[in-house]
Amino acid sequence: MSGVFVTGTGTEVGKTVVAAAIARTAAASGRRVAVFKPAVSGLDEGGEPDHALLRRAAGSSQPDEEIAPYRYGPAVSPHLAAELAGETIDPRRLRAGAGAAAAAGDTLIVEGVGGFLVPLTLGSIGSRAAGYLIRDLARDLALPIVIAASAGLGTINHTLLTVEAVRAAGLEVAAVVLTPWPDEPGELERSNRETIAGLGEVRVDALPSLHLDEPASWPALEVDGL
Ligand SMILES: Nc1ncnc2c1ncn2[C@@H]1O[C@H](COP(=O)(O)OP(=O)(O)OP(=O)(O)O)[C@@H](O)[C@H]1O
Ligand SMILES: [Mg+2]
């Protein structure tokens, strides 16, 4: 499977925007891009849901069900959203769903949910039946990881923790992407970028603020191996 898995330092840090920019770049270079998001929550909040923005950026015609098999109204962690809906997220359905999405294109862009250690299922806490985390799905899909992170204060620690967790899972960090990157970065943002690259021994890209309505206006965001 060729593609990337976009995680982030947490929720609302720019995963969808980064995944969309990578998808758009790959599509603009002639690839058939498929997108996948294991679970979407917060549909009650309105606005364009992640699966719709990803589809639009990729120029894909995948149905909602194929992009995001689990979709929930409340803005809560996916395991809790599933519980409130009276169901449990099934890792086998996620693996099969990602495989089916991948078969719809020649490049698969996956967006995680929240940060890298967010649970999709809890298993039974205190017993040997382990939960299934975003980390476990990423490991099962074996795609290189892109980490979306903010550019400002606090990002060094959050990003380096995520880099360590990804590598501890045996996965490759293809890049960190700081988003949105200010038009006129100050000492703080420039220093954050250099510090993460140096201490994390990782490539760090910067994504400027995009007009989300106009993918044709977005700058390219290339990832090695795509
Ligand atoms: N480069 C950018 N250009 C424009 N908007 C951005 C950019 N980066 C982040 N944002 C904005 O920051 C907010 C969070 O971004 P986004 O929805 O991509 O986060 P997320 O990590 O996918 O969140 P979630 O955990 O809910 O999936 C959004 O309002 C988004 O429009
Ligand atoms: Mg998102």
PDB file of C-alpha atoms and ligand atoms in Angstrom:
ATOM      1  CA  MET A   1       0.000   0.000   0.000  1.00  0.00           C
ATOM      2  CA  SER A   2       1.483   3.400  -0.961  1.00  0.00           C
ATOM      3  CA  GLY A   3       0.475   6.415   1.068  1.00  0.00           C
ATOM      4  CA  VAL A   4       0.836   8.170   4.397  1.00  0.00           C
ATOM      5  CA  PHE A   5      -0.903   8.210   7.749  1.00  0.00           C
ATOM      6  CA  VAL A   6      -1.371  11.729   9.123  1.00  0.00           C
ATOM      7  CA  THR A   7      -1.443  11.951  12.892  1.00  0.00           C
ATOM      8  CA  GLY A   8      -1.006  14.998  15.080  1.00  0.00           C
ATOM      9  CA  THR A   9       0.030  16.230  18.485  1.00  0.00           C
ATOM     10  CA  GLY A  10      -3.632  16.311  19.505  1.00  0.00           C
ATOM     11  CA  THR A  11      -7.058  17.301  18.352  1.00  0.00           C
ATOM     12  CA  GLU A  12      -7.636  20.463  16.271  1.00  0.00           C
ATOM     13  CA  VAL A  13      -3.974  20.813  15.335  1.00  0.00           C
ATOM     14  CA  GLY A  14      -4.377  20.710  11.565  1.00  0.00           C
ATOM     15  CA  LYS A  15      -4.398  17.002  10.629  1.00  0.00           C
ATOM     16  CA  THR A  16      -7.214  17.407   8.128  1.00  0.00           C
ATOM     17  CA  VAL A  17      -5.634  20.430   6.495  1.00  0.00           C
ATOM     18  CA  VAL A  18      -2.241  18.685   6.236  1.00  0.00           C
ATOM     19  CA  ALA A  19      -3.788  15.456   4.915  1.00  0.00           C
ATOM     20  CA  ALA A  20      -5.833  17.486   2.428  1.00  0.00           C
ATOM     21  CA  ALA A  21      -2.752  19.374   1.196  1.00  0.00           C
ATOM     22  CA  ILE A  22      -0.830  16.107   0.719  1.00  0.00           C
ATOM     23  CA  ALA A  23      -3.818  14.544  -1.055  1.00  0.00           C
ATOM     24  CA  ARG A  24      -4.234  17.564  -3.323  1.00  0.00           C
ATOM     25  CA  THR A  25      -0.516  17.545  -4.202  1.00  0.00           C
ATOM     26  CA  ALA A  26      -0.604  13.857  -5.097  1.00  0.00           C
ATOM     27  CA  ALA A  27      -3.824  14.281  -7.114  1.00  0.00           C
ATOM     28  CA  ALA A  28      -2.386  17.288  -8.982  1.00  0.00           C
ATOM     29  CA  SER A  29       0.567  15.118 -10.022  1.00  0.00           C
ATOM     30  CA  GLY A  30      -1.822  12.665 -11.677  1.00  0.00           C
ATOM     31  CA  ARG A  31      -2.316  10.083  -8.961  1.00  0.00           C
ATOM     32  CA  ARG A  32      -5.649   8.513  -8.094  1.00  0.00           C
ATOM     33  CA  VAL A  33      -5.864   9.402  -4.426  1.00  0.00           C
ATOM     34  CA  ALA A  34      -8.097   7.617  -1.933  1.00  0.00           C
ATOM     35  CA  VAL A  35      -8.688   8.945   1.574  1.00  0.00           C
ATOM     36  CA  PHE A  36      -9.635   7.235   4.828  1.00  0.00           C
ATOM     37  CA  LYS A  37     -10.470   8.348   8.362  1.00  0.00           C
ATOM     38  CA  PRO A  38     -11.243   5.562  10.862  1.00  0.00           C
ATOM     39  CA  ALA A  39     -13.851   7.532  12.801  1.00  0.00           C
ATOM     40  CA  VAL A  40     -15.346  10.998  12.621  1.00  0.00           C
ATOM     41  CA  SER A  41     -17.076  12.553  15.608  1.00  0.00           C
ATOM     42  CA  GLY A  42     -18.580  15.979  16.197  1.00  0.00           C
ATOM     43  CA  LEU A  43     -20.915  15.961  13.188  1.00  0.00           C
ATOM     44  CA  ASP A  44     -23.474  17.744  15.420  1.00  0.00           C
ATOM     45  CA  GLU A  45     -21.213  20.801  15.448  1.00  0.00           C
ATOM     46  CA  GLY A  46     -21.875  21.487  11.760  1.00  0.00           C
ATOM     47  CA  GLY A  47     -19.312  22.713   9.232  1.00  0.00           C
ATOM     48  CA  GLU A  48     -17.644  20.593   6.564  1.00  0.00           C
ATOM     49  CA  PRO A  49     -16.772  17.229   8.114  1.00  0.00           C
ATOM     50  CA  ASP A  50     -13.249  15.876   7.765  1.00  0.00           C
ATOM     51  CA  HIS A  51     -14.235  13.138   5.309  1.00  0.00           C
ATOM     52  CA  ALA A  52     -15.842  15.698   2.979  1.00  0.00           C
ATOM     53  CA  LEU A  53     -12.818  18.017   2.964  1.00  0.00           C
ATOM     54  CA  LEU A  54     -10.468  15.086   2.387  1.00  0.00           C
ATOM     55  CA  ARG A  55     -12.609  13.820  -0.524  1.00  0.00           C
ATOM     56  CA  ARG A  56     -12.743  17.272  -2.114  1.00  0.00           C
ATOM     57  CA  ALA A  57      -8.974  17.799  -1.781  1.00  0.00           C
ATOM     58  CA  ALA A  58      -8.219  14.368  -3.229  1.00  0.00           C
ATOM     59  CA  GLY A  59     -10.664  14.768  -6.129  1.00  0.00           C
ATOM     60  CA  SER A  60     -12.111  11.443  -4.993  1.00  0.00           C
ATOM     61  CA  SER A  61     -15.632  10.162  -5.486  1.00  0.00           C
ATOM     62  CA  GLN A  62     -15.585   7.708  -2.579  1.00  0.00           C
ATOM     63  CA  PRO A  63     -18.843   7.570  -0.601  1.00  0.00           C
ATOM     64  CA  ASP A  64     -18.857   8.709   3.062  1.00  0.00           C
ATOM     65  CA  GLU A  65     -19.094   5.114   4.244  1.00  0.00           C
ATOM     66  CA  GLU A  66     -15.913   4.149   2.420  1.00  0.00           C
ATOM     67  CA  ILE A  67     -13.899   7.130   3.700  1.00  0.00           C
ATOM     68  CA  ALA A  68     -15.117   7.056   7.304  1.00  0.00           C
ATOM     69  CA  PRO A  69     -16.919   3.867   8.350  1.00  0.00           C
ATOM     70  CA  TYR A  70     -17.785   5.221  11.814  1.00  0.00           C
ATOM     71  CA  ARG A  71     -19.457   8.665  11.943  1.00  0.00           C
ATOM     72  CA  TYR A  72     -20.889  10.188  15.120  1.00  0.00           C
ATOM     73  CA  GLY A  73     -22.664  13.375  16.203  1.00  0.00           C
ATOM     74  CA  PRO A  74     -21.148  14.181  19.618  1.00  0.00           C
ATOM     75  CA  ALA A  75     -17.693  15.816  19.745  1.00  0.00           C
ATOM     76  CA  VAL A  76     -16.080  13.204  21.990  1.00  0.00           C
ATOM     77  CA  SER A  77     -13.309  10.600  21.700  1.00  0.00           C
ATOM     78  CA  PRO A  78     -14.222   7.880  19.170  1.00  0.00           C
ATOM     79  CA  HIS A  79     -14.478   5.063  21.718  1.00  0.00           C
ATOM     80  CA  LEU A  80     -16.963   7.128  23.726  1.00  0.00           C
ATOM     81  CA  ALA A  81     -18.886   8.288  20.657  1.00  0.00           C
ATOM     82  CA  ALA A  82     -19.284   4.633  19.678  1.00  0.00           C
ATOM     83  CA  GLU A  83     -20.417   3.703  23.177  1.00  0.00           C
ATOM     84  CA  LEU A  84     -23.004   6.506  23.195  1.00  0.00           C
ATOM     85  CA  ALA A  85     -24.288   5.122  19.876  1.00  0.00           C
ATOM     86  CA  GLY A  86     -24.565   1.663  21.450  1.00  0.00           C
ATOM     87  CA  GLU A  87     -21.778   0.049  19.448  1.00  0.00           C
ATOM     88  CA  THR A  88     -18.094  -0.788  19.511  1.00  0.00           C
ATOM     89  CA  ILE A  89     -15.546   0.101  16.857  1.00  0.00           C
ATOM     90  CA  ASP A  90     -14.272  -3.078  15.222  1.00  0.00           C
ATOM     91  CA  PRO A  91     -10.559  -3.014  14.280  1.00  0.00           C
ATOM     92  CA  ARG A  92     -11.198  -5.656  11.581  1.00  0.00           C
ATOM     93  CA  ARG A  93     -13.725  -3.381   9.918  1.00  0.00           C
ATOM     94  CA  LEU A  94     -11.160  -0.541   9.987  1.00  0.00           C
ATOM     95  CA  ARG A  95      -8.430  -2.667   8.426  1.00  0.00           C
ATOM     96  CA  ALA A  96     -10.799  -3.973   5.766  1.00  0.00           C
ATOM     97  CA  GLY A  97     -12.152  -0.462   5.162  1.00  0.00           C
ATOM     98  CA  ALA A  98      -8.689   1.022   4.709  1.00  0.00           C
ATOM     99  CA  GLY A  99      -7.840  -1.829   2.343  1.00  0.00           C
ATOM    100  CA  ALA A 100     -10.989  -1.218   0.291  1.00  0.00           C
ATOM    101  CA  ALA A 101     -10.258   2.514   0.156  1.00  0.00           C
ATOM    102  CA  ALA A 102      -6.689   1.796  -0.942  1.00  0.00           C
ATOM    103  CA  ALA A 103      -8.016  -0.403  -3.732  1.00  0.00           C
ATOM    104  CA  ALA A 104     -10.021   2.588  -5.016  1.00  0.00           C
ATOM    105  CA  GLY A 105      -6.842   4.532  -5.810  1.00  0.00           C
ATOM    106  CA  ASP A 106      -3.102   4.214  -6.157  1.00  0.00           C
ATOM    107  CA  THR A 107      -2.253   6.360  -3.126  1.00  0.00           C
ATOM    108  CA  LEU A 108      -3.947   6.207   0.265  1.00  0.00           C
ATOM    109  CA  ILE A 109      -3.992   9.197   2.623  1.00  0.00           C
ATOM    110  CA  VAL A 110      -5.255   8.328   6.105  1.00  0.00           C
ATOM    111  CA  GLU A 111      -6.112  10.906   8.765  1.00  0.00           C
ATOM    112  CA  GLY A 112      -6.040   9.692  12.362  1.00  0.00           C
ATOM    113  CA  VAL A 113      -8.346  10.868  15.127  1.00  0.00           C
ATOM    114  CA  GLY A 114      -6.966  13.232  17.771  1.00  0.00           C
ATOM    115  CA  GLY A 115      -3.382  12.286  18.700  1.00  0.00           C
ATOM    116  CA  PHE A 116      -1.357   9.083  18.306  1.00  0.00           C
ATOM    117  CA  LEU A 117      -2.498   7.340  21.491  1.00  0.00           C
ATOM    118  CA  VAL A 118      -6.218   8.008  21.122  1.00  0.00           C
ATOM    119  CA  PRO A 119      -8.232   4.828  21.735  1.00  0.00           C
ATOM    120  CA  LEU A 120     -10.636   3.483  19.150  1.00  0.00           C
ATOM    121  CA  THR A 121     -11.675   0.748  21.576  1.00  0.00           C
ATOM    122  CA  LEU A 122     -10.816   0.453  25.249  1.00  0.00           C
ATOM    123  CA  GLY A 123     -10.714  -3.317  25.475  1.00  0.00           C
ATOM    124  CA  SER A 124     -11.466  -4.177  29.059  1.00  0.00           C
ATOM    125  CA  ILE A 125      -9.440  -1.950  31.312  1.00  0.00           C
ATOM    126  CA  GLY A 126      -7.430  -3.869  33.885  1.00  0.00           C
ATOM    127  CA  SER A 127      -7.620  -7.143  31.997  1.00  0.00           C
ATOM    128  CA  ARG A 128      -5.350  -8.560  29.311  1.00  0.00           C
ATOM    129  CA  ALA A 129      -7.771  -7.615  26.539  1.00  0.00           C
ATOM    130  CA  ALA A 130      -5.953  -4.545  25.282  1.00  0.00           C
ATOM    131  CA  GLY A 131      -7.609  -1.562  23.696  1.00  0.00           C
ATOM    132  CA  TYR A 132      -6.990  -0.672  20.061  1.00  0.00           C
ATOM    133  CA  LEU A 133      -5.402   2.752  19.628  1.00  0.00           C
ATOM    134  CA  ILE A 134      -4.699   4.974  16.632  1.00  0.00           C
ATOM    135  CA  ARG A 135      -1.124   3.721  17.064  1.00  0.00           C
ATOM    136  CA  ASP A 136      -2.279   0.147  16.507  1.00  0.00           C
ATOM    137  CA  LEU A 137      -4.192   1.023  13.356  1.00  0.00           C
ATOM    138  CA  ALA A 138      -1.162   2.936  12.054  1.00  0.00           C
ATOM    139  CA  ARG A 139       0.993  -0.105  12.758  1.00  0.00           C
ATOM    140  CA  ASP A 140      -1.466  -2.418  11.039  1.00  0.00           C
ATOM    141  CA  LEU A 141      -1.541  -0.209   7.937  1.00  0.00           C
ATOM    142  CA  ALA A 142       2.282   0.165   8.008  1.00  0.00           C
ATOM    143  CA  LEU A 143       2.296   3.552   6.310  1.00  0.00           C
ATOM    144  CA  PRO A 144       4.896   6.265   6.927  1.00  0.00           C
ATOM    145  CA  ILE A 145       3.672   8.823   9.460  1.00  0.00           C
ATOM    146  CA  VAL A 146       3.245  12.564   9.023  1.00  0.00           C
ATOM    147  CA  ILE A 147       2.767  14.554  12.244  1.00  0.00           C
ATOM    148  CA  ALA A 148       0.689  17.738  12.118  1.00  0.00           C
ATOM    149  CA  ALA A 149       1.591  20.215  14.840  1.00  0.00           C
ATOM    150  CA  SER A 150       1.082  23.848  15.631  1.00  0.00           C
ATOM    151  CA  ALA A 151       3.904  26.322  15.119  1.00  0.00           C
ATOM    152  CA  GLY A 152       3.649  28.180  18.426  1.00  0.00           C
ATOM    153  CA  LEU A 153       4.504  27.827  22.092  1.00  0.00           C
ATOM    154  CA  GLY A 154       4.282  24.271  23.476  1.00  0.00           C
ATOM    155  CA  THR A 155       4.819  22.514  20.186  1.00  0.00           C
ATOM    156  CA  ILE A 156       8.365  21.273  20.841  1.00  0.00           C
ATOM    157  CA  ASN A 157       7.342  18.998  23.693  1.00  0.00           C
ATOM    158  CA  HIS A 158       4.110  17.776  22.066  1.00  0.00           C
ATOM    159  CA  THR A 159       5.853  17.068  18.782  1.00  0.00           C
ATOM    160  CA  LEU A 160       8.884  15.294  20.241  1.00  0.00           C
ATOM    161  CA  LEU A 161       6.622  13.120  22.411  1.00  0.00           C
ATOM    162  CA  THR A 162       4.709  12.129  19.296  1.00  0.00           C
ATOM    163  CA  VAL A 163       7.899  11.455  17.307  1.00  0.00           C
ATOM    164  CA  GLU A 164       9.093   9.145  20.092  1.00  0.00           C
ATOM    165  CA  ALA A 165       5.783   7.318  20.295  1.00  0.00           C
ATOM    166  CA  VAL A 166       5.701   6.773  16.526  1.00  0.00           C
ATOM    167  CA  ARG A 167       9.239   5.412  16.458  1.00  0.00           C
ATOM    168  CA  ALA A 168       8.602   3.251  19.514  1.00  0.00           C
ATOM    169  CA  ALA A 169       5.777   1.685  17.505  1.00  0.00           C
ATOM    170  CA  GLY A 170       8.330   0.767  14.843  1.00  0.00           C
ATOM    171  CA  LEU A 171       7.048   3.292  12.323  1.00  0.00           C
ATOM    172  CA  GLU A 172       8.866   5.876  10.245  1.00  0.00           C
ATOM    173  CA  VAL A 173       8.250   9.594  10.724  1.00  0.00           C
ATOM    174  CA  ALA A 174       8.212  10.927   7.140  1.00  0.00           C
ATOM    175  CA  ALA A 175       7.801  14.539   8.258  1.00  0.00           C
ATOM    176  CA  VAL A 176       6.476  16.936  10.841  1.00  0.00           C
ATOM    177  CA  VAL A 177       4.311  19.687   9.338  1.00  0.00           C
ATOM    178  CA  LEU A 178       3.863  22.922  11.313  1.00  0.00           C
ATOM    179  CA  THR A 179       0.470  24.424  10.502  1.00  0.00           C
ATOM    180  CA  PRO A 180      -0.660  27.096   9.950  1.00  0.00           C
ATOM    181  CA  TRP A 181       2.773  28.632   9.388  1.00  0.00           C
ATOM    182  CA  PRO A 182       2.523  32.417   9.833  1.00  0.00           C
ATOM    183  CA  ASP A 183       3.123  34.714   6.867  1.00  0.00           C
ATOM    184  CA  GLU A 184       5.745  36.478   8.942  1.00  0.00           C
ATOM    185  CA  PRO A 185       7.217  33.881  11.300  1.00  0.00           C
ATOM    186  CA  GLY A 186       8.877  35.291  14.408  1.00  0.00           C
ATOM    187  CA  GLU A 187      11.833  34.091  16.426  1.00  0.00           C
ATOM    188  CA  LEU A 188       9.584  31.603  18.290  1.00  0.00           C
ATOM    189  CA  GLU A 189       8.260  29.804  15.214  1.00  0.00           C
ATOM    190  CA  ARG A 190      11.634  29.687  13.450  1.00  0.00           C
ATOM    191  CA  SER A 191      13.313  28.408  16.589  1.00  0.00           C
ATOM    192  CA  ASN A 192      10.582  25.781  17.126  1.00  0.00           C
ATOM    193  CA  ARG A 193      11.092  24.500  13.602  1.00  0.00           C
ATOM    194  CA  GLU A 194      14.871  24.194  13.979  1.00  0.00           C
ATOM    195  CA  THR A 195      14.659  22.705  17.458  1.00  0.00           C
ATOM    196  CA  ILE A 196      12.178  19.996  16.449  1.00  0.00           C
ATOM    197  CA  ALA A 197      14.262  19.142  13.375  1.00  0.00           C
ATOM    198  CA  GLY A 198      17.448  18.961  15.432  1.00  0.00           C
ATOM    199  CA  LEU A 199      16.277  17.141  18.542  1.00  0.00           C
ATOM    200  CA  GLY A 200      13.828  14.920  16.662  1.00  0.00           C
ATOM    201  CA  GLU A 201      16.190  14.244  13.751  1.00  0.00           C
ATOM    202  CA  VAL A 202      13.243  14.693  11.475  1.00  0.00           C
ATOM    203  CA  ARG A 203      12.271  16.708   8.438  1.00  0.00           C
ATOM    204  CA  VAL A 204      10.037  19.654   9.401  1.00  0.00           C
ATOM    205  CA  ASP A 205       7.855  21.344   6.775  1.00  0.00           C
ATOM    206  CA  ALA A 206       5.722  24.443   7.196  1.00  0.00           C
ATOM    207  CA  LEU A 207       2.247  24.824   5.702  1.00  0.00           C
ATOM    208  CA  PRO A 208       0.980  28.398   5.271  1.00  0.00           C
ATOM    209  CA  SER A 209      -2.593  29.384   5.940  1.00  0.00           C
ATOM    210  CA  LEU A 210      -4.747  27.976   3.122  1.00  0.00           C
ATOM    211  CA  HIS A 211      -8.033  29.134   1.618  1.00  0.00           C
ATOM    212  CA  LEU A 212      -9.792  25.863   2.296  1.00  0.00           C
ATOM    213  CA  ASP A 213     -12.445  26.548  -0.363  1.00  0.00           C
ATOM    214  CA  GLU A 214      -9.877  26.669  -3.152  1.00  0.00           C
ATOM    215  CA  PRO A 215      -7.612  23.600  -3.358  1.00  0.00           C
ATOM    216  CA  ALA A 216      -6.245  24.865  -6.683  1.00  0.00           C
ATOM    217  CA  SER A 217      -4.629  27.764  -4.782  1.00  0.00           C
ATOM    218  CA  TRP A 218      -2.802  25.548  -2.266  1.00  0.00           C
ATOM    219  CA  PRO A 219       0.997  25.217  -2.389  1.00  0.00           C
ATOM    220  CA  ALA A 220       2.364  21.715  -2.960  1.00  0.00           C
ATOM    221  CA  LEU A 221       3.117  19.640   0.135  1.00  0.00           C
ATOM    222  CA  GLU A 222       5.376  16.809  -0.972  1.00  0.00           C
ATOM    223  CA  VAL A 223       6.133  13.785   1.171  1.00  0.00           C
ATOM    224  CA  ASP A 224       9.067  11.484   0.396  1.00  0.00           C
ATOM    225  CA  GLY A 225       7.999   8.202  -1.111  1.00  0.00           C
ATOM    226  CA  LEU A 226       4.636   9.404  -2.424  1.00  0.00           C
TER     227      LEU A 226
HETATM  228  N1  LIG B   1      -2.624  25.665   7.068  1.00  0.00           N
HETATM  229  C1  LIG B   1      -3.859  25.983   7.481  1.00  0.00           C
HETATM  230  N2  LIG B   1      -4.650  26.781   6.727  1.00  0.00           N
HETATM  231  C2  LIG B   1      -5.890  27.115   7.120  1.00  0.00           C
HETATM  232  N3  LIG B   1      -6.461  26.684   8.257  1.00  0.00           N
HETATM  233  C3  LIG B   1      -5.725  25.896   9.060  1.00  0.00           C
HETATM  234  C4  LIG B   1      -4.402  25.504   8.705  1.00  0.00           C
HETATM  235  N4  LIG B   1      -3.935  24.676   9.673  1.00  0.00           N
HETATM  236  C5  LIG B   1      -4.916  24.568  10.601  1.00  0.00           C
HETATM  237  N5  LIG B   1      -5.992  25.298  10.234  1.00  0.00           N
HETATM  238  C6  LIG B   1      -7.261  25.463  10.970  1.00  0.00           C
HETATM  239  O1  LIG B   1      -7.114  24.957  12.276  1.00  0.00           O
HETATM  240  C7  LIG B   1      -8.283  24.260  12.677  1.00  0.00           C
HETATM  241  C8  LIG B   1      -7.960  22.835  12.995  1.00  0.00           C
HETATM  242  O2  LIG B   1      -7.507  22.184  11.808  1.00  0.00           O
HETATM  243  P1  LIG B   1      -7.985  20.721  11.425  1.00  0.00           P
HETATM  244  O3  LIG B   1      -9.454  20.639  11.350  1.00  0.00           O
HETATM  245  O4  LIG B   1      -7.196  20.332  10.211  1.00  0.00           O
HETATM  246  O5  LIG B   1      -7.457  19.946  12.734  1.00  0.00           O
HETATM  247  P2  LIG B   1      -7.544  18.389  13.044  1.00  0.00           P
HETATM  248  O6  LIG B   1      -6.291  18.048  13.775  1.00  0.00           O
HETATM  249  O7  LIG B   1      -7.848  17.642  11.807  1.00  0.00           O
HETATM  250  O8  LIG B   1      -8.788  18.327  14.041  1.00  0.00           O
HETATM  251  P3  LIG B   1      -9.627  17.002  14.483  1.00  0.00           P
HETATM  252  O9  LIG B   1      -8.878  16.445  15.645  1.00  0.00           O
HETATM  253  O10 LIG B   1     -10.965  17.581  14.850  1.00  0.00           O
HETATM  254  O11 LIG B   1      -9.702  16.075  13.312  1.00  0.00           O
HETATM  255  C9  LIG B   1      -9.287  24.389  11.533  1.00  0.00           C
HETATM  256  O12 LIG B   1     -10.142  25.452  11.766  1.00  0.00           O
HETATM  257  C10 LIG B   1      -8.386  24.650  10.344  1.00  0.00           C
HETATM  258  O13 LIG B   1      -9.081  25.318   9.347  1.00  0.00           O
HETATM  259 MG    MG B   2      -9.475  16.475  11.383  1.00  0.00          MG
END
